[in-house]
Amino acid sequence: MEALLASTVTVAIAEIGDKTQLLALLLAARFKNKTAIILGILLSTLANHFAAAWFGQWAIDWLSPEIATYLVAGSFFAIALWVLVPDKVDAEENRFYKMGPFIATFILFFLAEMGDKTQVATVILSAKYDALAMVVMGTTLGMMIANVPVVIAGHFSAEKLPLKWIHRGCALLFFMLGVATLIL
């Protein structure tokens, strides 16, 4: 349960103001079928985060427990710094829009998550907890908690939130995860 809860909270907070949340806002403004967008986010996140969590599990098997602990803790510290730099959405990918809301969302979300903070966090969380299913469920739930309200509200804007404080809080959370990894 700890892996599920930590993964959910970590990703839900890290996702606020992230480029994929801004992408969800763009897709909600572009397409009327909110159910297709939400389903596209869900399935894309499951696929992306399963691959990331699997990689985390695989990679941790190759390292000694001591080195793995320092690597995981260091990665949490690095993400703590990374989240202080807010993301911006890249230029709109109009070529995918003609494929409809589900396919466009699936493809764009999958691509946007590649190398993103939440994907890297999924790798690290999976390595830390050695609970692939719980980490994937937690990180996916965190993504849905952060993105579904944006899709449903459509007019909701991440700029209306105190992003500076949210990013600082998220950085603090990752920093504390790094410290907890070293201590526990």
Coordinates of N, CA, C and O in Angstrom, one line a residue:
M1 N 0.8 -1.2 0.0 CA 0.0 0.0 0.0 C 0.9 1.3 0.0 O 0.5 2.3 -0.6
E2 N 2.0 1.2 0.7 CA 2.9 2.4 0.7 C 3.3 2.8 -0.7 O 3.4 4.0 -1.0
A3 N 3.6 1.8 -1.6 CA 4.1 2.1 -2.9 C 2.9 2.7 -3.7 O 3.2 3.7 -4.5
L4 N 1.7 2.3 -3.5 CA 0.5 2.8 -4.2 C 0.3 4.3 -3.8 O 0.2 5.2 -4.6
L5 N 0.3 4.5 -2.5 CA 0.1 5.8 -1.9 C 1.2 6.8 -2.3 O 0.9 7.9 -2.8
A6 N 2.4 6.4 -2.1 CA 3.5 7.3 -2.5 C 3.6 7.6 -3.9 O 3.8 8.8 -4.3
S7 N 3.3 6.6 -4.8 CA 3.3 6.9 -6.2 C 2.2 7.8 -6.6 O 2.3 8.7 -7.5
T8 N 1.0 7.6 -6.1 CA -0.2 8.4 -6.4 C 0.1 9.9 -6.0 O -0.1 10.8 -6.8
V9 N 0.5 10.1 -4.8 CA 0.7 11.5 -4.3 C 1.8 12.2 -5.0 O 1.7 13.3 -5.5
T10 N 2.9 11.4 -5.2 CA 4.1 12.0 -5.9 C 3.7 12.5 -7.3 O 4.0 13.6 -7.7
V11 N 3.1 11.6 -8.1 CA 2.8 12.0 -9.5 C 1.7 13.0 -9.6 O 1.7 13.9 -10.4
A12 N 0.7 12.9 -8.7 CA -0.4 13.9 -8.8 C 0.1 15.3 -8.5 O -0.3 16.2 -9.2
I13 N 1.0 15.4 -7.6 CA 1.6 16.7 -7.3 C 2.6 17.2 -8.4 O 2.5 18.3 -8.8
A14 N 3.4 16.3 -8.8 CA 4.4 16.6 -9.8 C 3.7 17.0 -11.2 O 4.3 17.7 -11.9
E15 N 2.5 16.5 -11.4 CA 1.9 16.7 -12.7 C 1.2 18.1 -12.8 O 1.0 18.6 -13.9
I16 N 1.0 18.7 -11.7 CA 0.4 20.1 -11.7 C 1.3 21.1 -12.4 O 2.5 21.3 -12.0
G17 N 0.8 21.6 -13.5 CA 1.6 22.6 -14.3 C 2.5 21.9 -15.2 O 3.3 22.6 -16.0
D18 N 2.6 20.6 -15.3 CA 3.4 19.8 -16.2 C 2.9 20.0 -17.6 O 1.8 20.3 -17.8
K19 N 3.8 19.7 -18.6 CA 3.4 19.8 -20.0 C 2.3 18.9 -20.4 O 1.5 19.3 -21.2
T20 N 2.2 17.7 -19.7 CA 1.1 16.8 -20.1 C -0.3 17.4 -19.5 O -1.3 17.2 -20.1
Q21 N -0.2 18.1 -18.4 CA -1.5 18.7 -17.9 C -1.9 19.9 -18.9 O -3.0 20.0 -19.2
L22 N -0.9 20.6 -19.3 CA -1.2 21.7 -20.3 C -1.7 21.1 -21.6 O -2.6 21.6 -22.3
L23 N -1.1 19.9 -22.0 CA -1.6 19.2 -23.2 C -3.1 18.8 -23.0 O -3.9 18.9 -23.9
A24 N -3.4 18.3 -21.8 CA -4.8 17.9 -21.5 C -5.7 19.1 -21.7 O -6.8 18.9 -22.3
L25 N -5.3 20.2 -21.3 CA -6.1 21.5 -21.5 C -6.3 21.8 -22.9 O -7.4 22.1 -23.4
L26 N -5.2 21.7 -23.7 CA -5.3 21.9 -25.2 C -6.2 20.9 -25.9 O -7.1 21.3 -26.7
L27 N -6.1 19.7 -25.5 CA -7.0 18.6 -26.1 C -8.4 18.8 -25.7 O -9.3 18.7 -26.5
A28 N -8.7 19.2 -24.5 CA -10.1 19.5 -24.0 C -10.7 20.7 -24.8 O -11.9 20.7 -25.1
A29 N -9.8 21.7 -25.1 CA -10.3 22.8 -25.9 C -10.5 22.4 -27.3 O -11.4 23.0 -28.0
R30 N -9.8 21.5 -27.8 CA -9.8 21.1 -29.2 C -11.0 20.1 -29.5 O -11.6 20.2 -30.6
F31 N -11.2 19.2 -28.6 CA -12.2 18.1 -28.9 C -13.3 18.2 -27.9 O -13.1 18.5 -26.7
K32 N -14.5 17.9 -28.3 CA -15.7 17.9 -27.4 C -15.8 16.5 -26.7 O -16.4 16.5 -25.6
N33 N -15.3 15.4 -27.2 CA -15.5 14.1 -26.6 C -14.5 13.9 -25.5 O -13.4 13.4 -25.6
K34 N -14.9 14.4 -24.3 CA -14.1 14.3 -23.1 C -13.8 12.9 -22.7 O -12.7 12.6 -22.2
T35 N -14.7 12.0 -22.9 CA -14.5 10.6 -22.5 C -13.4 10.0 -23.3 O -12.5 9.3 -22.8
A36 N -13.3 10.3 -24.6 CA -12.2 9.8 -25.5 C -10.9 10.3 -25.0 O -9.9 9.6 -25.0
I37 N -10.9 11.6 -24.6 CA -9.6 12.2 -24.1 C -9.2 11.5 -22.9 O -8.0 11.1 -22.7
I38 N -10.1 11.3 -21.9 CA -9.8 10.7 -20.6 C -9.3 9.3 -20.8 O -8.3 8.9 -20.2
L39 N -10.0 8.5 -21.7 CA -9.5 7.2 -22.0 C -8.2 7.1 -22.7 O -7.3 6.3 -22.3
G40 N -7.9 8.1 -23.5 CA -6.6 8.2 -24.2 C -5.5 8.4 -23.2 O -4.4 7.8 -23.2
I41 N -5.8 9.3 -22.2 CA -4.8 9.6 -21.2 C -4.6 8.4 -20.3 O -3.4 8.1 -20.0
L42 N -5.6 7.7 -19.9 CA -5.5 6.5 -19.1 C -4.7 5.4 -19.7 O -3.7 4.9 -19.2
L43 N -5.0 5.1 -21.0 CA -4.3 4.0 -21.6 C -2.9 4.3 -22.0 O -2.0 3.5 -21.9
S44 N -2.7 5.6 -22.4 CA -1.3 6.0 -22.7 C -0.4 6.0 -21.5 O 0.7 5.6 -21.5
T45 N -1.0 6.5 -20.4 CA -0.3 6.5 -19.1 C 0.0 5.1 -18.6 O 1.2 4.8 -18.2
L46 N -0.9 4.2 -18.7 CA -0.7 2.8 -18.3 C 0.4 2.2 -19.1 O 1.3 1.6 -18.5
A47 N 0.4 2.4 -20.4 CA 1.5 1.8 -21.3 C 2.8 2.5 -21.0 O 3.8 1.7 -20.8
N48 N 2.9 3.8 -20.9 CA 4.1 4.5 -20.6 C 4.7 4.2 -19.2 O 5.9 3.9 -19.1
H49 N 3.8 4.2 -18.2 CA 4.3 4.0 -16.9 C 4.6 2.5 -16.6 O 5.5 2.2 -15.8
F50 N 3.9 1.6 -17.3 CA 4.3 0.2 -17.1 C 5.7 0.0 -17.6 O 6.5 -0.7 -17.0
A51 N 6.0 0.5 -18.8 CA 7.4 0.4 -19.4 C 8.4 1.0 -18.5 O 9.5 0.5 -18.2
A52 N 8.1 2.2 -17.9 CA 9.0 2.9 -17.0 C 9.2 2.1 -15.7 O 10.4 2.0 -15.3
A53 N 8.1 1.6 -15.2 CA 8.2 0.8 -13.9 C 9.0 -0.5 -14.2 O 9.8 -0.9 -13.3
W54 N 8.7 -1.1 -15.3 CA 9.5 -2.4 -15.6 C 11.0 -2.1 -15.7 O 11.8 -2.8 -15.2
F55 N 11.3 -1.0 -16.4 CA 12.7 -0.6 -16.5 C 13.3 -0.3 -15.2 O 14.5 -0.8 -14.9
G56 N 12.6 0.3 -14.3 CA 13.1 0.6 -12.9 C 13.4 -0.7 -12.2 O 14.4 -0.9 -11.5
Q57 N 12.5 -1.7 -12.3 CA 12.6 -3.0 -11.7 C 13.8 -3.7 -12.3 O 14.6 -4.3 -11.6
W58 N 14.0 -3.7 -13.6 CA 15.1 -4.4 -14.3 C 16.4 -3.7 -13.9 O 17.4 -4.5 -13.6
A59 N 16.5 -2.4 -13.9 CA 17.7 -1.7 -13.6 C 18.2 -1.9 -12.2 O 19.4 -2.1 -12.0
I60 N 17.3 -2.0 -11.3 CA 17.7 -2.1 -9.9 C 18.3 -3.5 -9.6 O 19.1 -3.7 -8.7
D61 N 17.9 -4.5 -10.4 CA 18.5 -5.8 -10.2 C 20.0 -5.9 -10.6 O 20.7 -6.8 -10.1
W62 N 20.5 -5.0 -11.3 CA 21.9 -5.0 -11.8 C 22.8 -4.2 -10.8 O 24.0 -4.2 -11.0
L63 N 22.2 -3.6 -9.8 CA 23.0 -2.8 -8.9 C 23.0 -3.4 -7.5 O 22.1 -4.0 -7.1
S64 N 24.1 -3.1 -6.8 CA 24.2 -3.6 -5.4 C 23.1 -2.7 -4.6 O 22.8 -1.6 -5.0
P65 N 22.6 -3.3 -3.5 CA 21.6 -2.5 -2.7 C 22.1 -1.2 -2.3 O 21.4 -0.2 -2.3
E66 N 23.4 -1.1 -1.9 CA 23.9 0.2 -1.4 C 24.0 1.2 -2.5 O 23.6 2.4 -2.4
I67 N 24.5 0.8 -3.7 CA 24.6 1.7 -4.8 C 23.2 2.1 -5.3 O 22.9 3.3 -5.6
A68 N 22.3 1.1 -5.3 CA 20.9 1.4 -5.7 C 20.2 2.4 -4.8 O 19.5 3.4 -5.2
T69 N 20.5 2.3 -3.5 CA 19.9 3.3 -2.5 C 20.4 4.7 -2.8 O 19.6 5.7 -2.9
Y70 N 21.7 4.9 -3.0 CA 22.3 6.2 -3.3 C 21.8 6.7 -4.7 O 21.5 7.9 -4.8
L71 N 21.7 5.8 -5.7 CA 21.2 6.2 -7.0 C 19.7 6.7 -6.9 O 19.4 7.7 -7.5
V72 N 18.9 5.9 -6.2 CA 17.5 6.3 -6.1 C 17.3 7.6 -5.3 O 16.6 8.5 -5.7
A73 N 18.1 7.8 -4.2 CA 18.0 9.0 -3.4 C 18.5 10.2 -4.3 O 17.9 11.2 -4.3
G74 N 19.6 10.0 -5.0 CA 20.1 11.1 -5.8 C 19.1 11.4 -6.9 O 19.0 12.6 -7.3
S75 N 18.4 10.4 -7.4 CA 17.4 10.7 -8.5 C 16.3 11.5 -7.9 O 15.8 12.4 -8.6
F76 N 15.8 11.2 -6.7 CA 14.8 12.0 -6.1 C 15.3 13.5 -5.9 O 14.5 14.4 -6.1
F77 N 16.5 13.7 -5.5 CA 17.1 15.0 -5.3 C 17.1 15.7 -6.6 O 16.8 16.9 -6.7
A78 N 17.5 15.0 -7.7 CA 17.5 15.6 -9.0 C 16.2 16.1 -9.5 O 16.0 17.2 -10.1
I79 N 15.2 15.2 -9.3 CA 13.8 15.6 -9.6 C 13.3 16.7 -8.8 O 12.6 17.6 -9.3
A80 N 13.7 16.8 -7.6 CA 13.3 18.0 -6.7 C 13.8 19.3 -7.4 O 13.0 20.3 -7.4
L81 N 15.0 19.3 -7.9 CA 15.4 20.5 -8.6 C 14.7 20.7 -10.0 O 14.4 21.8 -10.4
W82 N 14.5 19.6 -10.7 CA 13.9 19.6 -12.0 C 12.5 20.2 -11.9 O 12.1 21.0 -12.8
V83 N 11.7 19.9 -10.9 CA 10.3 20.4 -10.8 C 10.2 21.9 -10.6 O 9.2 22.5 -10.8
L84 N 11.3 22.5 -10.2 CA 11.3 23.9 -10.0 C 11.3 24.7 -11.3 O 11.0 25.9 -11.3
V85 N 11.6 24.0 -12.4 CA 11.5 24.6 -13.7 C 10.2 24.2 -14.4 O 10.1 23.0 -14.8
P86 N 9.3 25.1 -14.5 CA 8.0 24.8 -15.1 C 8.1 24.4 -16.5 O 8.9 24.9 -17.3
D87 N 7.2 23.5 -16.9 CA 7.1 23.0 -18.3 C 6.2 24.0 -19.1 O 5.3 24.6 -18.6
K88 N 6.5 24.0 -20.4 CA 5.6 24.7 -21.4 C 5.2 23.7 -22.5 O 6.0 22.8 -22.8
V89 N 4.0 23.9 -23.0 CA 3.6 23.0 -24.1 C 4.3 23.3 -25.4 O 4.5 24.5 -25.7
D90 N 4.8 22.3 -26.1 CA 5.4 22.5 -27.4 C 4.3 22.9 -28.4 O 3.1 22.9 -28.1
A91 N 4.7 23.2 -29.6 CA 3.8 23.6 -30.6 C 2.7 22.5 -30.8 O 3.0 21.3 -30.7
E92 N 1.5 22.9 -31.1 CA 0.4 22.0 -31.3 C 0.8 21.0 -32.4 O 1.4 21.3 -33.5
E93 N 0.4 19.7 -32.2 CA 0.7 18.7 -33.2 C -0.6 18.4 -34.0 O -1.3 17.5 -33.8
N94 N -0.8 19.3 -35.0 CA -2.1 19.2 -35.8 C -2.2 17.9 -36.5 O -3.3 17.5 -36.8
R95 N -1.1 17.3 -36.9 CA -1.2 16.1 -37.8 C -1.9 15.0 -37.0 O -2.5 14.1 -37.6
F96 N -1.8 15.0 -35.7 CA -2.5 13.9 -34.9 C -4.0 14.2 -34.7 O -4.7 13.3 -34.4
Y97 N -4.3 15.5 -34.7 CA -5.7 15.9 -34.4 C -6.7 15.2 -35.4 O -7.8 14.9 -35.0
K98 N -6.3 15.0 -36.6 CA -7.2 14.5 -37.6 C -7.5 13.0 -37.3 O -8.4 12.4 -37.9
M99 N -6.8 12.4 -36.4 CA -7.0 11.0 -36.0 C -8.1 10.8 -35.0 O -8.5 9.7 -34.6
G100 N -8.6 11.9 -34.5 CA -9.7 11.9 -33.5 C -9.2 12.1 -32.1 O -8.0 12.0 -31.9
P101 N -10.1 12.3 -31.2 CA -9.7 12.6 -29.8 C -8.9 11.5 -29.1 O -7.9 11.7 -28.4
F102 N -9.4 10.3 -29.3 CA -8.7 9.2 -28.5 C -7.3 8.9 -29.0 O -6.4 8.9 -28.3
I103 N -7.2 8.7 -30.4 CA -5.9 8.4 -30.9 C -4.9 9.6 -30.7 O -3.7 9.4 -30.4
A104 N -5.4 10.8 -31.0 CA -4.6 12.0 -30.8 C -4.1 12.1 -29.4 O -2.9 12.3 -29.1
T105 N -5.0 11.9 -28.4 CA -4.6 11.9 -27.0 C -3.6 10.8 -26.7 O -2.6 11.1 -26.0
F106 N -3.9 9.6 -27.1 CA -3.0 8.5 -26.8 C -1.6 8.8 -27.3 O -0.6 8.6 -26.5
I107 N -1.5 9.1 -28.5 CA -0.2 9.4 -29.1 C 0.6 10.6 -28.5 O 1.7 10.5 -28.1
L108 N -0.2 11.7 -28.4 CA 0.5 12.9 -27.9 C 0.9 12.7 -26.4 O 1.9 13.2 -26.0
F109 N 0.0 12.1 -25.6 CA 0.4 11.9 -24.2 C 1.6 10.9 -24.1 O 2.5 11.1 -23.2
F110 N 1.6 9.9 -24.9 CA 2.7 8.9 -24.8 C 4.0 9.6 -25.1 O 5.0 9.4 -24.4
L111 N 4.0 10.4 -26.2 CA 5.2 11.1 -26.6 C 5.6 12.2 -25.6 O 6.8 12.3 -25.3
A112 N 4.6 12.9 -25.0 CA 4.9 13.9 -24.1 C 5.5 13.4 -22.8 O 6.3 14.0 -22.1
E113 N 5.1 12.2 -22.4 CA 5.6 11.5 -21.2 C 7.0 11.0 -21.3 O 7.7 10.7 -20.3
M114 N 7.5 10.8 -22.5 CA 8.9 10.3 -22.7 C 9.9 11.2 -22.1 O 10.0 12.3 -22.5
G115 N 10.6 10.7 -21.1 CA 11.6 11.5 -20.4 C 11.1 12.6 -19.5 O 11.8 13.4 -19.0
D116 N 9.7 12.6 -19.3 CA 9.1 13.6 -18.5 C 9.4 13.3 -17.0 O 9.7 12.2 -16.6
K117 N 9.2 14.3 -16.1 CA 9.4 14.1 -14.7 C 8.6 13.0 -14.1 O 9.1 12.2 -13.4
T118 N 7.4 12.8 -14.6 CA 6.5 11.8 -14.0 C 7.0 10.4 -14.5 O 6.9 9.4 -13.8
Q119 N 7.5 10.3 -15.7 CA 8.0 9.0 -16.2 C 9.3 8.7 -15.4 O 9.5 7.5 -15.0
V120 N 10.2 9.6 -15.2 CA 11.4 9.4 -14.5 C 11.0 9.0 -13.0 O 11.6 8.1 -12.4
A121 N 10.1 9.7 -12.5 CA 9.6 9.4 -11.1 C 9.1 8.0 -11.0 O 9.3 7.3 -10.0
T122 N 8.4 7.5 -12.1 CA 7.9 6.1 -12.1 C 9.0 5.1 -12.1 O 9.0 4.1 -11.4
V123 N 10.1 5.4 -12.8 CA 11.2 4.5 -12.8 C 11.8 4.4 -11.4 O 12.1 3.3 -10.9
I124 N 12.0 5.6 -10.8 CA 12.6 5.6 -9.5 C 11.7 5.0 -8.4 O 12.2 4.2 -7.6
L125 N 10.4 5.3 -8.5 CA 9.5 4.7 -7.5 C 9.5 3.2 -7.6 O 9.4 2.5 -6.6
S126 N 9.5 2.7 -8.8 CA 9.5 1.3 -9.1 C 10.8 0.6 -8.5 O 10.8 -0.5 -7.9
A127 N 11.9 1.3 -8.7 CA 13.2 0.8 -8.2 C 13.2 0.8 -6.7 O 13.7 -0.1 -6.0
K128 N 12.6 1.8 -6.1 CA 12.6 2.0 -4.6 C 11.7 0.9 -4.0 O 12.0 0.3 -3.0
Y129 N 10.5 0.7 -4.5 CA 9.5 -0.1 -3.8 C 9.4 -1.5 -4.3 O 8.8 -2.4 -3.7
D130 N 10.0 -1.9 -5.4 CA 10.0 -3.2 -6.0 C 8.5 -3.8 -6.0 O 8.3 -4.9 -5.5
A131 N 7.6 -3.0 -6.4 CA 6.2 -3.3 -6.5 C 5.6 -2.8 -7.7 O 4.9 -1.8 -7.7
L132 N 5.9 -3.4 -8.9 CA 5.6 -2.9 -10.2 C 4.1 -2.6 -10.3 O 3.8 -1.4 -10.7
A133 N 3.2 -3.5 -10.0 CA 1.8 -3.2 -10.2 C 1.3 -2.0 -9.3 O 0.5 -1.2 -9.8
M134 N 1.7 -2.0 -8.1 CA 1.3 -0.9 -7.2 C 1.8 0.5 -7.7 O 1.2 1.5 -7.6
V135 N 3.1 0.5 -8.2 CA 3.7 1.7 -8.7 C 2.9 2.2 -9.9 O 2.6 3.4 -10.1
V136 N 2.7 1.3 -10.8 CA 2.0 1.6 -12.1 C 0.6 2.1 -11.8 O 0.1 3.1 -12.3
M137 N -0.1 1.4 -10.9 CA -1.5 1.9 -10.5 C -1.4 3.2 -9.8 O -2.2 4.1 -10.1
G138 N -0.5 3.4 -9.0 CA -0.3 4.7 -8.2 C 0.0 5.9 -9.1 O -0.6 6.9 -9.1
T139 N 1.0 5.7 -10.0 CA 1.4 6.8 -10.9 C 0.3 7.1 -11.9 O 0.1 8.2 -12.2
T140 N -0.4 6.0 -12.4 CA -1.5 6.3 -13.3 C -2.6 7.0 -12.6 O -3.2 7.9 -13.1
L141 N -2.9 6.6 -11.4 CA -4.0 7.3 -10.6 C -3.6 8.7 -10.4 O -4.4 9.6 -10.5
G142 N -2.3 9.0 -10.0 CA -1.9 10.3 -9.9 C -2.0 11.2 -11.1 O -2.4 12.3 -11.1
M143 N -1.7 10.6 -12.3 CA -1.9 11.3 -13.6 C -3.4 11.6 -13.8 O -3.7 12.7 -14.2
M144 N -4.2 10.7 -13.5 CA -5.7 10.9 -13.7 C -6.2 11.9 -12.7 O -7.0 12.8 -13.1
I145 N -5.8 11.9 -11.5 CA -6.2 12.9 -10.5 C -5.9 14.3 -11.0 O -6.6 15.2 -10.8
A146 N -4.7 14.5 -11.6 CA -4.2 15.8 -12.0 C -4.8 16.2 -13.3 O -5.1 17.4 -13.6
N147 N -5.1 15.2 -14.2 CA -5.5 15.6 -15.6 C -7.0 15.5 -15.9 O -7.5 16.3 -16.7
V148 N -7.8 14.6 -15.2 CA -9.2 14.5 -15.5 C -10.0 15.8 -15.2 O -10.8 16.2 -16.0
P149 N -9.7 16.4 -14.0 CA -10.4 17.7 -13.8 C -10.1 18.8 -14.9 O -11.0 19.5 -15.2
V150 N -8.9 18.8 -15.4 CA -8.6 19.7 -16.4 C -9.4 19.4 -17.7 O -9.9 20.3 -18.3
V151 N -9.5 18.2 -18.0 CA -10.3 17.8 -19.2 C -11.8 18.1 -19.0 O -12.4 18.7 -19.9
I152 N -12.3 17.8 -17.9 CA -13.7 18.0 -17.6 C -14.1 19.4 -17.6 O -15.1 19.9 -18.2
A153 N -13.2 20.2 -16.9 CA -13.5 21.6 -16.8 C -13.2 22.4 -18.1 O -13.8 23.5 -18.3
G154 N -12.3 21.9 -18.9 CA -12.0 22.5 -20.2 C -11.5 23.9 -20.1 O -10.4 24.2 -20.5
H155 N -12.2 24.8 -19.4 CA -11.9 26.2 -19.3 C -10.9 26.4 -18.1 O -10.3 27.5 -18.0
F156 N -10.7 25.4 -17.3 CA -9.8 25.5 -16.2 C -8.4 25.7 -16.7 O -8.0 25.2 -17.7
S157 N -7.7 26.6 -16.1 CA -6.4 26.9 -16.5 C -5.3 26.7 -15.4 O -5.5 27.2 -14.3
A158 N -4.2 26.1 -15.8 CA -3.2 25.9 -14.8 C -2.6 27.2 -14.3 O -2.0 27.3 -13.2
E159 N -2.7 28.2 -15.2 CA -2.2 29.5 -14.8 C -2.9 30.2 -13.6 O -2.5 31.1 -13.0
K160 N -4.1 29.7 -13.3 CA -4.9 30.2 -12.2 C -4.4 29.7 -10.9 O -4.9 30.1 -9.8
L161 N -3.6 28.6 -10.9 CA -3.1 28.0 -9.7 C -1.8 28.7 -9.3 O -1.1 29.2 -10.1
P162 N -1.5 28.7 -8.0 CA -0.2 29.3 -7.6 C 0.9 28.3 -7.9 O 1.5 27.6 -7.0
L163 N 1.3 28.2 -9.2 CA 2.3 27.2 -9.6 C 3.6 27.3 -9.0 O 4.3 26.3 -8.7
K164 N 4.0 28.5 -8.7 CA 5.3 28.7 -8.0 C 5.4 27.9 -6.7 O 6.3 27.2 -6.4
W165 N 4.3 28.0 -5.9 CA 4.2 27.3 -4.6 C 4.0 25.8 -4.8 O 4.5 25.0 -4.0
I166 N 3.2 25.5 -5.8 CA 3.0 24.0 -6.1 C 4.3 23.4 -6.5 O 4.6 22.3 -6.0
H167 N 5.1 24.0 -7.3 CA 6.4 23.5 -7.7 C 7.3 23.4 -6.5 O 8.1 22.4 -6.4
R168 N 7.3 24.4 -5.7 CA 8.2 24.3 -4.5 C 7.8 23.2 -3.6 O 8.6 22.5 -3.0
G169 N 6.4 23.0 -3.4 CA 5.9 21.9 -2.5 C 6.3 20.6 -3.1 O 6.7 19.6 -2.4
C170 N 6.2 20.5 -4.4 CA 6.6 19.2 -5.1 C 8.1 18.9 -5.0 O 8.5 17.8 -4.7
A171 N 8.9 20.0 -5.1 CA 10.3 19.8 -4.9 C 10.6 19.4 -3.5 O 11.5 18.5 -3.3
L172 N 9.9 19.9 -2.5 CA 10.1 19.5 -1.2 C 9.7 18.0 -1.0 O 10.4 17.3 -0.3
L173 N 8.6 17.6 -1.6 CA 8.2 16.2 -1.5 C 9.3 15.3 -2.1 O 9.6 14.3 -1.4
F174 N 9.8 15.6 -3.2 CA 10.9 14.8 -3.8 C 12.1 14.8 -3.0 O 12.8 13.8 -2.8
F175 N 12.5 15.9 -2.4 CA 13.6 16.0 -1.5 C 13.4 15.1 -0.3 O 14.3 14.4 0.1
M176 N 12.2 15.2 0.3 CA 11.9 14.3 1.5 C 12.0 12.8 1.1 O 12.4 12.0 1.9
L177 N 11.5 12.5 -0.1 CA 11.6 11.1 -0.6 C 13.1 10.7 -0.7 O 13.4 9.5 -0.3
G178 N 13.9 11.6 -1.1 CA 15.3 11.3 -1.2 C 15.9 11.1 0.1 O 16.7 10.1 0.4
V179 N 15.6 11.9 1.1 CA 16.1 11.8 2.5 C 15.6 10.5 3.1 O 16.3 9.7 3.7
A180 N 14.3 10.2 2.9 CA 13.7 9.0 3.4 C 14.4 7.7 2.9 O 14.6 6.7 3.6
T181 N 14.7 7.8 1.6 CA 15.4 6.7 1.0 C 16.8 6.4 1.6 O 17.2 5.3 1.8
L182 N 17.5 7.5 1.9 CA 18.8 7.3 2.6 C 18.7 6.9 4.0 O 19.5 6.1 4.5
I183 N 17.6 7.3 4.7 CA 17.5 7.0 6.1 C 16.9 5.6 6.3 O 17.4 4.8 7.2
L184 N 15.9 5.2 5.6 CA 15.2 4.0 5.8 C 15.8 2.8 5.1 O 16.3 2.4 4.3

